[in-house]
Coordinates of C-alpha atoms and ligand atoms in Angstrom, one line a residue:
M1 CA 97.8 131.6 120.1
C2 CA 98.6 134.1 117.2
G3 CA 102.0 135.7 116.0
I4 CA 102.7 139.3 116.2
V5 CA 105.8 141.0 114.7
G6 CA 106.9 144.6 115.0
Y7 CA 109.5 146.9 113.5
I8 CA 111.1 150.2 114.1
G9 CA 114.1 151.6 112.4
Y10 CA 115.6 152.8 109.2
R11 CA 114.2 150.1 106.8
E12 CA 111.1 149.4 105.0
A13 CA 109.0 147.5 107.3
Q14 CA 106.6 145.9 105.1
P15 CA 108.4 142.9 104.0
I16 CA 110.3 142.5 107.5
I17 CA 106.9 142.0 109.1
V18 CA 105.0 140.1 106.2
K19 CA 108.7 137.5 106.1
G20 CA 108.3 137.4 110.0
L21 CA 104.5 136.8 109.9
K22 CA 105.0 133.7 107.8
R23 CA 107.5 132.0 109.9
L24 CA 105.0 132.7 112.7
E25 CA 102.1 131.2 110.9
Y26 CA 102.5 128.0 113.1
R27 CA 101.0 130.2 115.7
G28 CA 97.7 130.9 114.1
Y29 CA 96.5 131.4 110.2
D30 CA 92.9 132.2 109.9
S31 CA 93.6 135.9 109.0
A32 CA 96.4 138.4 109.0
G33 CA 97.2 142.2 109.2
I34 CA 99.8 144.8 109.0
A35 CA 99.7 148.4 110.2
L36 CA 102.4 151.0 108.7
F37 CA 103.1 154.4 109.9
D38 CA 104.4 156.5 106.3
G39 CA 105.5 159.7 108.6
K40 CA 102.0 161.0 108.4
E41 CA 99.4 158.6 108.7
I42 CA 98.6 154.9 109.9
N43 CA 97.9 152.5 106.7
V44 CA 96.2 149.3 107.9
T45 CA 95.8 146.2 105.5
K46 CA 94.3 143.1 106.8
T47 CA 92.1 140.1 105.7
K48 CA 90.6 137.0 106.4
G49 CA 92.7 134.2 105.3
K50 CA 96.7 133.2 105.4
V51 CA 99.5 135.3 105.1
S52 CA 99.7 135.1 101.4
D53 CA 96.4 136.7 101.0
L54 CA 97.5 139.5 103.0
E55 CA 100.5 140.0 100.8
E56 CA 98.1 139.7 97.7
K57 CA 96.1 142.8 99.2
I58 CA 98.9 144.5 99.7
L59 CA 100.1 144.2 96.1
N60 CA 96.7 145.4 94.9
G61 CA 96.2 148.1 97.9
N62 CA 96.8 150.9 99.9
N63 CA 100.4 152.6 100.7
T64 CA 102.2 150.4 102.4
S65 CA 105.6 152.2 102.9
G66 CA 107.0 153.2 106.3
T67 CA 110.0 151.9 108.6
I68 CA 107.8 151.6 111.6
G69 CA 105.1 149.0 111.5
I70 CA 103.2 145.9 113.5
G71 CA 101.9 142.9 111.9
H72 CA 99.6 140.1 113.2
T73 CA 98.6 136.4 112.1
R74 CA 95.5 135.2 114.2
W75 CA 94.1 132.3 115.4
A76 CA 90.9 133.4 116.2
T77 CA 89.5 133.4 120.0
H78 CA 86.9 136.1 120.2
G79 CA 85.0 136.7 116.8
I80 CA 85.0 134.5 113.6
P81 CA 87.9 134.9 111.5
N82 CA 87.0 137.6 109.1
D83 CA 88.3 141.1 107.5
V84 CA 87.1 143.1 110.6
N85 CA 87.8 141.1 113.4
S86 CA 91.7 140.5 111.8
H87 CA 94.3 142.6 113.6
P88 CA 95.5 145.4 113.9
H89 CA 92.9 147.3 115.7
Y90 CA 92.3 150.9 115.6
S91 CA 90.9 152.8 118.9
N92 CA 88.3 155.2 118.2
S93 CA 90.4 158.2 117.6
G94 CA 92.5 156.4 114.8
D95 CA 95.6 157.3 116.7
L96 CA 96.6 154.1 118.4
V97 CA 97.0 150.9 116.9
I98 CA 97.4 147.3 118.4
I99 CA 98.4 143.6 117.6
H100 CA 97.9 140.9 120.5
N101 CA 98.4 138.0 121.1
G102 CA 96.3 136.4 124.2
I103 CA 92.9 136.3 125.9
I104 CA 91.4 139.2 127.8
E105 CA 89.1 137.3 129.9
N106 CA 87.1 140.5 131.5
Y107 CA 86.8 142.0 128.0
A108 CA 82.9 141.9 128.1
T109 CA 82.8 144.0 131.3
I110 CA 85.4 146.5 130.2
K111 CA 83.5 146.6 126.7
Q112 CA 80.4 147.6 128.6
E113 CA 81.9 150.4 130.3
L114 CA 83.5 151.8 127.5
E115 CA 80.1 151.8 125.4
N116 CA 78.6 153.6 128.3
R117 CA 80.9 156.0 128.0
G118 CA 80.4 156.8 124.3
Y119 CA 82.8 154.1 122.6
V120 CA 82.0 152.3 119.7
F121 CA 83.3 148.9 118.4
Q122 CA 84.0 147.3 114.8
S123 CA 84.5 144.2 116.1
D124 CA 83.7 141.2 118.4
T125 CA 87.2 141.2 119.4
D126 CA 88.8 141.6 123.1
T127 CA 91.8 143.4 121.4
E128 CA 89.6 146.2 119.8
V129 CA 88.6 146.6 123.9
L130 CA 92.1 146.7 124.9
V131 CA 93.2 149.5 122.6
N132 CA 90.1 151.6 123.6
L133 CA 90.8 150.9 127.4
I134 CA 94.3 152.0 126.7
E135 CA 93.1 155.4 125.1
D136 CA 90.4 156.0 127.4
V137 CA 93.0 155.5 130.3
Q138 CA 95.5 157.9 128.1
K139 CA 92.7 160.8 128.0
N140 CA 91.3 160.6 131.2
G141 CA 94.9 160.6 132.9
N142 CA 96.5 162.9 130.5
F143 CA 99.3 159.7 130.5
K144 CA 102.4 159.3 127.8
L145 CA 101.6 155.9 125.9
G146 CA 103.6 153.7 128.1
K147 CA 101.9 154.7 131.5
A148 CA 98.5 154.6 129.8
V149 CA 99.4 151.0 128.6
Q150 CA 100.8 150.2 132.0
V151 CA 97.7 151.4 133.9
A152 CA 95.2 149.7 131.2
L153 CA 97.0 146.5 131.6
N154 CA 96.6 146.5 135.3
Q155 CA 92.9 146.6 134.7
V156 CA 92.6 143.3 132.7
I157 CA 92.4 139.8 133.4
G158 CA 94.0 137.6 130.9
A159 CA 96.9 136.6 128.9
Y160 CA 99.0 139.0 126.3
A161 CA 101.6 139.6 124.0
I162 CA 100.9 143.1 122.5
A163 CA 102.6 146.0 120.6
V164 CA 101.0 149.3 120.5
F165 CA 101.6 152.3 118.4
D166 CA 100.6 155.7 118.7
L167 CA 100.2 158.3 115.6
K168 CA 101.0 161.4 117.8
K169 CA 104.4 159.6 119.0
P170 CA 105.5 158.0 115.9
N171 CA 109.2 157.1 117.3
E172 CA 108.4 154.3 119.7
I173 CA 106.5 151.1 120.4
I174 CA 105.2 149.7 123.3
A175 CA 105.5 146.1 123.8
A176 CA 104.4 143.6 127.1
R177 CA 103.4 140.3 128.1
L178 CA 101.9 138.2 130.3
G179 CA 101.4 134.7 129.5
S180 CA 102.2 134.8 125.9
P181 CA 105.9 135.1 124.8
L182 CA 107.5 138.3 123.2
A183 CA 110.9 138.7 122.2
I184 CA 112.6 142.3 121.0
G185 CA 115.3 141.8 118.7
V186 CA 118.0 144.8 119.0
G187 CA 120.0 145.5 116.1
E188 CA 121.9 148.7 115.0
G189 CA 119.7 151.5 115.0
E190 CA 116.5 149.7 114.9
F191 CA 114.4 147.1 117.3
F192 CA 112.3 144.0 116.2
I193 CA 109.1 142.8 118.0
A194 CA 108.1 139.0 117.5
S195 CA 106.5 136.1 119.6
D196 CA 109.9 134.3 118.7
A197 CA 112.8 135.3 117.2
S198 CA 112.6 133.8 113.9
P199 CA 111.2 137.0 112.1
F200 CA 114.5 138.7 112.7
I201 CA 117.0 136.3 113.1
E202 CA 118.6 137.3 109.7
Y203 CA 118.8 141.2 111.0
T204 CA 120.4 140.4 114.8
N205 CA 121.4 137.7 117.0
N206 CA 120.8 140.0 120.0
A207 CA 117.6 139.5 122.0
I208 CA 115.6 140.8 124.7
Y209 CA 112.9 138.2 126.0
L210 CA 110.4 139.9 128.1
E211 CA 108.9 138.0 131.4
D212 CA 105.5 138.0 132.5
E213 CA 104.3 141.4 133.7
E214 CA 107.1 143.3 131.8
M215 CA 106.4 145.9 129.0
A216 CA 109.2 147.6 127.2
I217 CA 109.2 150.9 125.9
I218 CA 111.3 150.7 122.6
R219 CA 112.3 154.0 121.0
L220 CA 114.3 155.0 118.2
H221 CA 117.8 155.7 118.8
K222 CA 117.3 155.1 122.4
D223 CA 118.1 152.4 124.5
T224 CA 115.1 149.8 125.3
K225 CA 113.2 151.0 129.1
I226 CA 111.6 147.7 130.4
R227 CA 109.4 148.2 133.6
N228 CA 107.3 145.6 135.7
I229 CA 103.5 146.4 134.9
T230 CA 102.3 145.4 138.4
N231 CA 105.1 147.1 140.8
D232 CA 106.4 149.5 138.3
R233 CA 110.1 149.0 139.1
L234 CA 112.4 149.2 136.1
V235 CA 114.3 146.2 135.0
S236 CA 117.3 145.9 133.3
P237 CA 117.4 144.5 129.9
Y238 CA 119.4 141.1 129.7
V239 CA 120.5 141.0 126.1
Q240 CA 120.8 137.4 125.0
E241 CA 123.1 136.3 122.0
L242 CA 120.8 134.0 119.7
K243 CA 122.5 130.8 118.7
L244 CA 119.4 130.3 115.7
N245 CA 120.3 130.1 112.3
L246 CA 118.5 130.9 109.4
E247 CA 118.3 127.4 107.6
E248 CA 117.3 125.8 110.5
I249 CA 113.8 127.4 110.2
E250 CA 113.4 127.2 106.4
K251 CA 112.4 124.1 104.1
G252 CA 115.6 122.8 103.2
G253 CA 114.3 121.5 100.4
Y254 CA 111.6 119.5 101.6
E255 CA 108.3 119.9 100.0
H256 CA 107.0 120.6 103.9
F257 CA 108.1 121.2 107.3
M258 CA 106.5 118.0 108.5
L259 CA 108.9 116.0 105.9
K260 CA 111.6 117.8 106.6
E261 CA 111.1 117.3 110.4
I262 CA 110.4 113.9 110.1
F263 CA 113.6 113.2 108.5
E264 CA 115.8 115.4 110.5
Q265 CA 115.0 113.0 113.2
P266 CA 118.3 110.9 113.5
E267 CA 120.1 114.3 113.7
A268 CA 117.7 115.8 116.4
I269 CA 117.8 112.5 118.4
K270 CA 121.7 112.9 118.6
D271 CA 121.7 116.2 119.2
T272 CA 119.2 115.5 122.6
Y273 CA 121.7 112.8 123.7
R274 CA 125.1 115.2 122.3
G275 CA 127.2 115.8 125.3
R276 CA 125.1 113.9 127.7
L277 CA 125.6 110.1 126.9
N278 CA 129.1 109.2 127.1
V279 CA 129.1 105.2 126.1
S280 CA 132.5 104.5 126.7
K281 CA 132.6 105.9 130.3
G282 CA 129.2 104.8 130.9
I283 CA 128.0 108.1 131.6
I284 CA 124.8 110.4 131.6
K285 CA 125.3 113.7 132.6
M286 CA 122.5 116.3 132.6
A287 CA 123.1 119.1 134.9
G288 CA 119.5 120.1 135.6
V289 CA 119.1 116.3 137.0
E290 CA 122.7 116.3 138.4
D291 CA 122.1 119.6 140.5
H292 CA 118.5 118.1 141.8
L293 CA 119.6 114.1 141.9
E294 CA 118.4 113.9 145.7
T295 CA 115.3 115.2 144.7
F296 CA 114.6 112.7 142.2
L297 CA 116.0 109.8 144.2
N298 CA 113.7 111.0 147.1
A299 CA 110.6 111.8 145.3
Q300 CA 107.6 109.7 146.1
K301 CA 106.3 109.6 142.9
I302 CA 106.8 111.5 139.2
T303 CA 103.4 113.2 137.8
I304 CA 104.1 114.2 134.4
V305 CA 102.0 116.8 132.9
A306 CA 101.6 117.7 129.3
C307 CA 99.3 117.8 126.3
G308 CA 98.8 116.2 122.9
T309 CA 101.8 114.8 121.5
S310 CA 103.8 115.7 124.5
W311 CA 101.3 113.8 126.5
H312 CA 102.0 110.8 124.6
A313 CA 105.5 111.3 125.1
G314 CA 104.9 111.3 128.9
L315 CA 103.2 107.9 128.6
V316 CA 106.3 106.3 127.0
A317 CA 108.1 107.7 129.9
E318 CA 105.9 106.4 132.1
Y319 CA 106.5 102.6 131.1
V320 CA 110.1 104.0 130.8
F321 CA 110.8 105.4 134.3
E322 CA 108.7 102.4 135.7
K323 CA 110.6 99.9 134.1
L324 CA 114.3 101.0 134.6
A325 CA 114.1 103.5 138.1
R326 CA 111.0 101.7 139.8
I327 CA 109.7 105.2 140.4
P328 CA 105.9 105.4 140.5
V329 CA 104.5 107.5 137.8
E330 CA 101.3 109.3 137.2
V331 CA 100.7 110.8 133.5
E332 CA 98.1 113.7 133.7
Y333 CA 96.8 115.9 130.9
A334 CA 97.7 119.5 132.1
S335 CA 94.2 120.7 131.2
E336 CA 92.6 118.0 133.9
F337 CA 95.4 118.6 136.6
R338 CA 95.1 122.2 136.6
Y339 CA 91.4 122.0 137.5
R340 CA 91.2 119.5 139.8
N341 CA 92.8 119.3 143.6
P342 CA 95.7 117.0 142.6
V343 CA 97.1 115.3 145.6
I344 CA 100.9 116.9 144.9
S345 CA 103.4 117.7 147.6
N346 CA 106.9 118.6 148.6
K347 CA 107.6 114.9 148.3
D348 CA 106.6 115.0 144.7
V349 CA 108.5 115.8 141.3
V350 CA 106.6 116.9 138.7
I351 CA 107.9 116.6 134.9
A352 CA 106.2 119.1 132.6
I353 CA 106.8 118.4 128.9
S354 CA 106.4 121.0 126.1
Q355 CA 107.8 121.2 122.6
S356 CA 107.1 124.9 122.7
G357 CA 107.4 125.7 126.2
E358 CA 104.4 127.9 125.9
T359 CA 101.3 125.5 126.0
A360 CA 98.9 127.5 128.2
D361 CA 97.5 124.6 130.4
T362 CA 100.8 122.9 130.7
L363 CA 102.0 126.4 132.3
A364 CA 99.3 126.5 134.7
A365 CA 99.7 123.0 136.0
I366 CA 103.2 124.2 136.8
K367 CA 102.2 126.9 138.6
L368 CA 99.6 124.5 140.6
A369 CA 102.4 122.2 141.5
K370 CA 104.8 124.7 142.3
E371 CA 102.5 126.2 144.8
N372 CA 101.9 122.7 146.3
G373 CA 105.4 122.4 147.1
A374 CA 106.6 120.3 144.1
F375 CA 109.5 120.2 142.7
V376 CA 109.3 120.9 139.0
F377 CA 111.4 119.8 135.9
G378 CA 110.9 120.7 132.4
V379 CA 111.5 119.2 129.2
C380 CA 111.1 121.8 126.5
N381 CA 112.4 122.4 123.1
V382 CA 112.4 126.2 122.8
V383 CA 115.1 127.7 124.6
G384 CA 114.0 130.8 126.8
S385 CA 110.6 129.7 126.7
S386 CA 108.1 130.5 129.7
I387 CA 108.0 126.9 130.7
S388 CA 112.1 126.5 130.6
R389 CA 111.6 129.7 132.7
E390 CA 108.5 128.6 135.2
T391 CA 110.0 125.2 136.2
H392 CA 113.0 124.6 139.0
S393 CA 115.1 122.8 136.9
G394 CA 114.8 121.3 133.2
A395 CA 116.6 120.0 130.2
Y396 CA 116.1 121.0 126.5
T397 CA 115.8 118.6 124.1
H398 CA 117.7 120.4 121.2
A399 CA 115.4 119.4 118.4
G400 CA 116.1 122.6 116.4
P401 CA 112.9 124.5 115.4
E402 CA 110.0 122.5 114.9
I403 CA 107.4 124.4 112.5
G404 CA 104.9 121.8 111.0
V405 CA 102.2 122.1 113.3
A406 CA 102.3 118.6 113.8
S407 CA 104.6 117.4 116.1
T408 CA 107.1 114.8 115.0
K409 CA 110.7 115.0 116.1
A410 CA 109.5 116.9 119.3
F411 CA 107.8 113.6 120.2
T412 CA 111.1 111.1 119.5
T413 CA 113.1 113.9 121.4
Q414 CA 111.6 114.2 124.2
I415 CA 111.2 110.3 124.6
T416 CA 115.4 110.4 124.2
L417 CA 115.5 112.8 126.9
L418 CA 113.3 111.0 129.3
T419 CA 114.7 107.6 128.9
L420 CA 118.1 109.4 129.4
I421 CA 116.9 111.0 132.7
A422 CA 115.5 107.5 133.6
L423 CA 118.7 105.7 133.0
R424 CA 120.5 107.8 135.3
L425 CA 118.0 107.3 138.5
A426 CA 118.1 104.0 137.6
K427 CA 121.9 103.9 137.9
A428 CA 122.1 106.3 141.1
K429 CA 119.2 103.8 142.8
G430 CA 120.6 100.3 141.6
T431 CA 117.6 99.4 140.0
L432 CA 119.2 98.0 137.0
S433 CA 121.8 95.8 136.6
N434 CA 125.4 97.3 135.0
S435 CA 125.0 95.0 132.1
D436 CA 121.7 96.2 131.3
Y437 CA 122.4 99.7 131.9
K438 CA 125.5 99.8 129.9
R439 CA 123.4 97.5 126.9
Y440 CA 120.5 100.4 127.0
L441 CA 123.6 103.0 126.7
V442 CA 125.1 101.4 123.6
E443 CA 121.4 100.7 122.2
L444 CA 120.8 104.4 122.4
E445 CA 123.8 105.4 120.2
T446 CA 122.5 103.1 117.7
I447 CA 118.9 104.7 117.5
P448 CA 119.5 107.5 115.2
S449 CA 121.0 105.3 112.1
K450 CA 118.3 102.7 112.9
V451 CA 115.7 105.4 112.4
E452 CA 117.6 106.6 109.1
E453 CA 117.0 103.0 108.1
V454 CA 113.5 103.1 109.0
L455 CA 113.1 106.4 107.0
E456 CA 114.0 104.0 103.8
A457 CA 110.4 102.6 104.2
D458 CA 109.1 106.0 102.8
K459 CA 107.8 105.0 99.4
L460 CA 106.4 102.1 100.9
T461 CA 104.4 104.4 103.4
K462 CA 103.4 106.3 100.5
M463 CA 102.1 103.5 98.7
I464 CA 100.0 102.0 101.5
G465 CA 99.0 105.6 102.1
E466 CA 97.6 105.4 98.4
I467 CA 95.5 102.5 99.0
Y468 CA 94.0 103.5 102.3
K469 CA 93.5 107.4 101.9
D470 CA 89.8 106.9 101.3
A471 CA 88.9 104.9 104.5
S472 CA 86.6 107.1 107.0
N473 CA 88.3 105.6 110.0
F474 CA 91.3 103.8 110.9
L475 CA 92.5 102.0 114.2
Y476 CA 95.8 101.9 115.9
L477 CA 96.6 99.3 117.9
G478 CA 100.2 98.5 120.1
R479 CA 100.8 97.3 123.7
G480 CA 103.0 98.3 126.6
F481 CA 105.9 100.9 125.4
N482 CA 104.0 101.1 122.0
F483 CA 100.4 101.9 123.2
P484 CA 100.9 105.2 123.6
V485 CA 102.7 105.0 119.9
A486 CA 99.4 103.9 118.7
L487 CA 97.6 106.8 120.4
E488 CA 100.2 109.0 118.8
G489 CA 100.0 107.4 115.2
A490 CA 96.4 108.4 115.5
L491 CA 96.6 111.6 116.4
K492 CA 98.8 112.7 113.5
L493 CA 96.6 111.1 110.9
K494 CA 93.4 112.8 112.8
E495 CA 94.9 116.5 112.9
I496 CA 96.8 116.2 109.2
S497 CA 94.4 114.4 107.2
Y498 CA 91.2 114.9 108.9
I499 CA 90.3 111.3 109.1
H500 CA 88.7 110.0 112.2
A501 CA 91.4 107.4 114.0
E502 CA 91.6 105.8 117.5
G503 CA 94.4 104.6 119.1
Y504 CA 93.8 101.7 121.7
P505 CA 96.2 99.0 123.5
A506 CA 95.7 95.8 121.6
A507 CA 94.2 93.9 124.2
E508 CA 91.5 96.5 124.8
M509 CA 90.3 95.9 121.0
K510 CA 87.9 93.0 122.2
H511 CA 86.3 95.2 125.0
G512 CA 84.3 97.5 122.4
P513 CA 86.4 98.3 119.2
I514 CA 86.2 95.1 117.6
A515 CA 82.8 95.7 116.6
L516 CA 84.0 98.7 114.4
I517 CA 86.0 95.9 112.3
D518 CA 85.0 95.1 108.6
E519 CA 86.4 95.1 105.4
N520 CA 86.6 98.8 105.3
M521 CA 88.9 99.2 108.5
P522 CA 92.3 99.5 107.8
I523 CA 94.3 98.9 111.2
V524 CA 97.4 99.7 111.9
V525 CA 99.3 97.2 114.5
I526 CA 102.8 97.6 116.0
A527 CA 103.8 94.3 116.6
T528 CA 107.8 94.2 117.0
K529 CA 109.8 91.3 118.0
Y530 CA 110.1 92.1 121.7
G531 CA 107.2 92.8 124.5
H532 CA 104.0 90.5 123.9
Y533 CA 104.5 89.6 120.3
E534 CA 102.6 86.2 120.7
K535 CA 99.6 88.1 122.2
I536 CA 99.5 90.8 119.6
V537 CA 99.6 87.9 116.8
S538 CA 96.6 86.6 118.8
N539 CA 95.1 90.0 118.4
I540 CA 96.1 90.3 114.8
Q541 CA 94.3 86.9 113.7
E542 CA 91.3 88.2 115.2
I543 CA 91.1 91.5 113.2
K544 CA 92.1 88.9 109.9
S545 CA 88.6 87.0 111.1
R546 CA 86.6 89.9 110.8
K547 CA 88.2 91.0 107.8
G548 CA 90.0 94.0 108.8
K549 CA 93.1 95.3 106.8
I550 CA 95.8 95.0 108.7
I551 CA 99.2 97.1 108.5
G552 CA 101.5 95.7 110.5
I553 CA 104.8 97.4 111.9
V554 CA 107.3 94.7 112.5
T555 CA 110.7 94.1 113.1
K556 CA 113.2 93.4 110.2
G557 CA 112.7 89.7 109.1
D558 CA 109.3 88.8 110.9
T559 CA 107.8 85.8 109.2
Q560 CA 104.7 85.6 111.5
V561 CA 102.6 88.8 110.9
K562 CA 103.7 89.2 107.3
S563 CA 102.0 85.7 106.5
I564 CA 98.7 87.2 108.1
A565 CA 99.0 90.9 107.4
D566 CA 98.3 92.7 104.1
H567 CA 100.9 95.0 104.6
I568 CA 104.2 95.1 106.4
I569 CA 106.7 98.1 107.4
E570 CA 109.7 96.8 108.9
V571 CA 112.1 98.3 111.7
P572 CA 115.2 97.3 112.9
E573 CA 115.4 94.9 115.7
S574 CA 115.6 97.1 119.3
S575 CA 114.7 96.4 122.6
E576 CA 110.9 97.0 123.6
L577 CA 112.2 99.6 125.8
L578 CA 113.5 101.5 122.8
S579 CA 111.1 100.4 119.9
P580 CA 108.9 103.1 120.1
L581 CA 112.0 105.7 118.4
L582 CA 111.6 103.5 115.5
T583 CA 107.8 102.5 115.4
T584 CA 106.7 106.1 115.4
I585 CA 108.6 106.8 112.2
P586 CA 106.3 104.7 109.8
L587 CA 103.3 105.9 111.5
Q588 CA 104.4 109.6 110.7
L589 CA 105.2 109.4 107.5
L590 CA 101.8 107.4 106.8
S591 CA 99.5 110.3 108.1
Y592 CA 101.9 112.7 105.7
Y593 CA 101.3 110.7 102.7
I594 CA 97.5 110.1 103.3
A595 CA 97.2 114.3 103.8
I596 CA 99.5 114.8 100.8
L597 CA 97.3 112.6 98.6
L598 CA 94.2 113.9 99.9
N599 CA 95.5 117.6 99.4
K600 CA 95.4 118.8 102.7
N601 CA 97.7 121.7 104.0
V602 CA 99.9 119.6 106.1
D603 CA 101.9 122.1 107.8
Q604 CA 99.0 124.3 108.9
P605 CA 95.9 122.2 109.5
R606 CA 92.4 123.6 109.8
N607 CA 91.6 124.9 113.3
L608 CA 95.1 124.0 114.6
A609 CA 98.1 126.4 115.6
K610 CA 101.5 125.1 117.1
S611 CA 101.5 126.8 120.1
V612 CA 98.5 126.6 122.0
T613 CA 98.8 129.6 124.4
V614 CA 95.4 129.7 125.4
E615 CA 92.9 127.6 127.5
Ligands
F6R1 C1 100.0 117.6 117.8 C2 100.7 118.5 118.4 C3 100.2 118.9 119.6 C4 101.0 119.4 120.7 C5 100.3 119.9 122.1 C6 101.3 120.2 123.0 O1 100.9 117.0 116.7 O2 101.6 119.3 117.9 O3 99.2 118.2 120.1 O4 101.7 118.3 121.1 O5 99.8 121.1 121.5 O6 102.5 121.4 122.5 P1 103.6 121.4 123.4 O7 104.9 120.5 123.2 O8 104.3 122.9 122.7 O9 103.1 121.7 124.9

């Protein structure tokens, strides 16, 4: 849940590392730090706060020259966010310095043993324990740094992506990973180390992604050596050419990444189905599905595992798969699934959904499903991510980098991809008539332009946000395919504006939440034309009688809800099945504007991080 960056080469390392850390702030942003080697000594600057606070400290602080360095942006696990707990951390001798993303679960035992041997600790972190363990191993075994790191890592339980530097060996950095991502950028006479490729993409397109249990010995003017930490075998480095470009990871004129990503949805949805959907030929083709079609078709059930917004996309998919392909679907929080004893066997297909492809709970759920013999299919956005590698097969959403912590385009592209899969299976199983199949294909292709139309409600949504920004609670209601959208709308509002919000199936309102309704309660109701419309109108009447404020998301031209609701936001007509791709948009905009009007940091909401690589 932290971001790490390292550089070894011929350029000044500080600006590269600081810029890189800014790009990684989506992974955590409660403190930041940098260690630079100036040819004689290591200078560390670190602070509680964001990378911009670190920059300020650098400007007013000590020497930050040097062509070798490591930096860190933190999301606290062990020890509160403060200057001392910020990374990098020194070993007791002052020779070793480390940055770490992950958790060392047995750090307390190791710390006790080291304390018994005279080590003292400045911080409350597990990372300072790790760097001292490495030092202890190095001294006792008279090992080179690489060997010491390897031996030490074999003693720890937990997850890590680390970079370690030794003052006595100033031409090398050791990097290693288990459970947390780590990429090495390979340039001409220079190397970069980072949690993802964004910090080095303007310097090199060549990257090595370390696998779990691998460590890299990165030396100036030498080839990088990669070794398996457990079995000590050398691994040949696989250098990938990256397609990512710099504009994709910058704001492109928008005030915030979240707004940019909301507006990118028409293109992102197109990118998801591009090359997979051929409407004129009536074909959906995805290699990851095609290669395992029989497995999907013979599945006794599909279990979807995911967290947060991705879990909501899974809930939409449950409706879609069951309606189109008539395969029973269960949707599980990955964090729950992994700790119970789920009934999963080799007759099951498990679909893991994850934007980042790094969510620890989802990864653990995948491992459990595999152990039970299930076929596991990944739906990820980040290419080369851990989940995409851990699954038997999968498909990328191709939404492009999502930097804003609140997920937006990831949600709609996940739904698009899962709908494509469901349609493909329905076609193969014959559970959908040819005419319905073709109708959905044609309609899917119209979705991007319909999303563009919904985005025109931008100003109207802002105006509605102005009216309700000071409410303490919101309720979101939807039915059927739009029930998960209600959950997602509530999550978006909570996470970036800190207003309490709940999503409910509209009919459940009368079983409890109705007691909350009074003239101060704004209620967002998804009431599109197809799908229980009359029932939802009755629910809206019930809200009206209790003086609740109604914001209706309705189909263009609607008159009935318009006559009752306080506000309406129109979306173009669509089938019920595809309507979540449209109804979600105004809810994203509403939460964005409310958060902006309340002066909240929408791209980096408090206590959150984009990629949750800890349990
Ligand atoms: C909400 C949000 C989170 C993520 C969740 C799973 O806006 O971003 O709830 O959806 O942490 O993340 P991924 O999809 O990366 O596994």
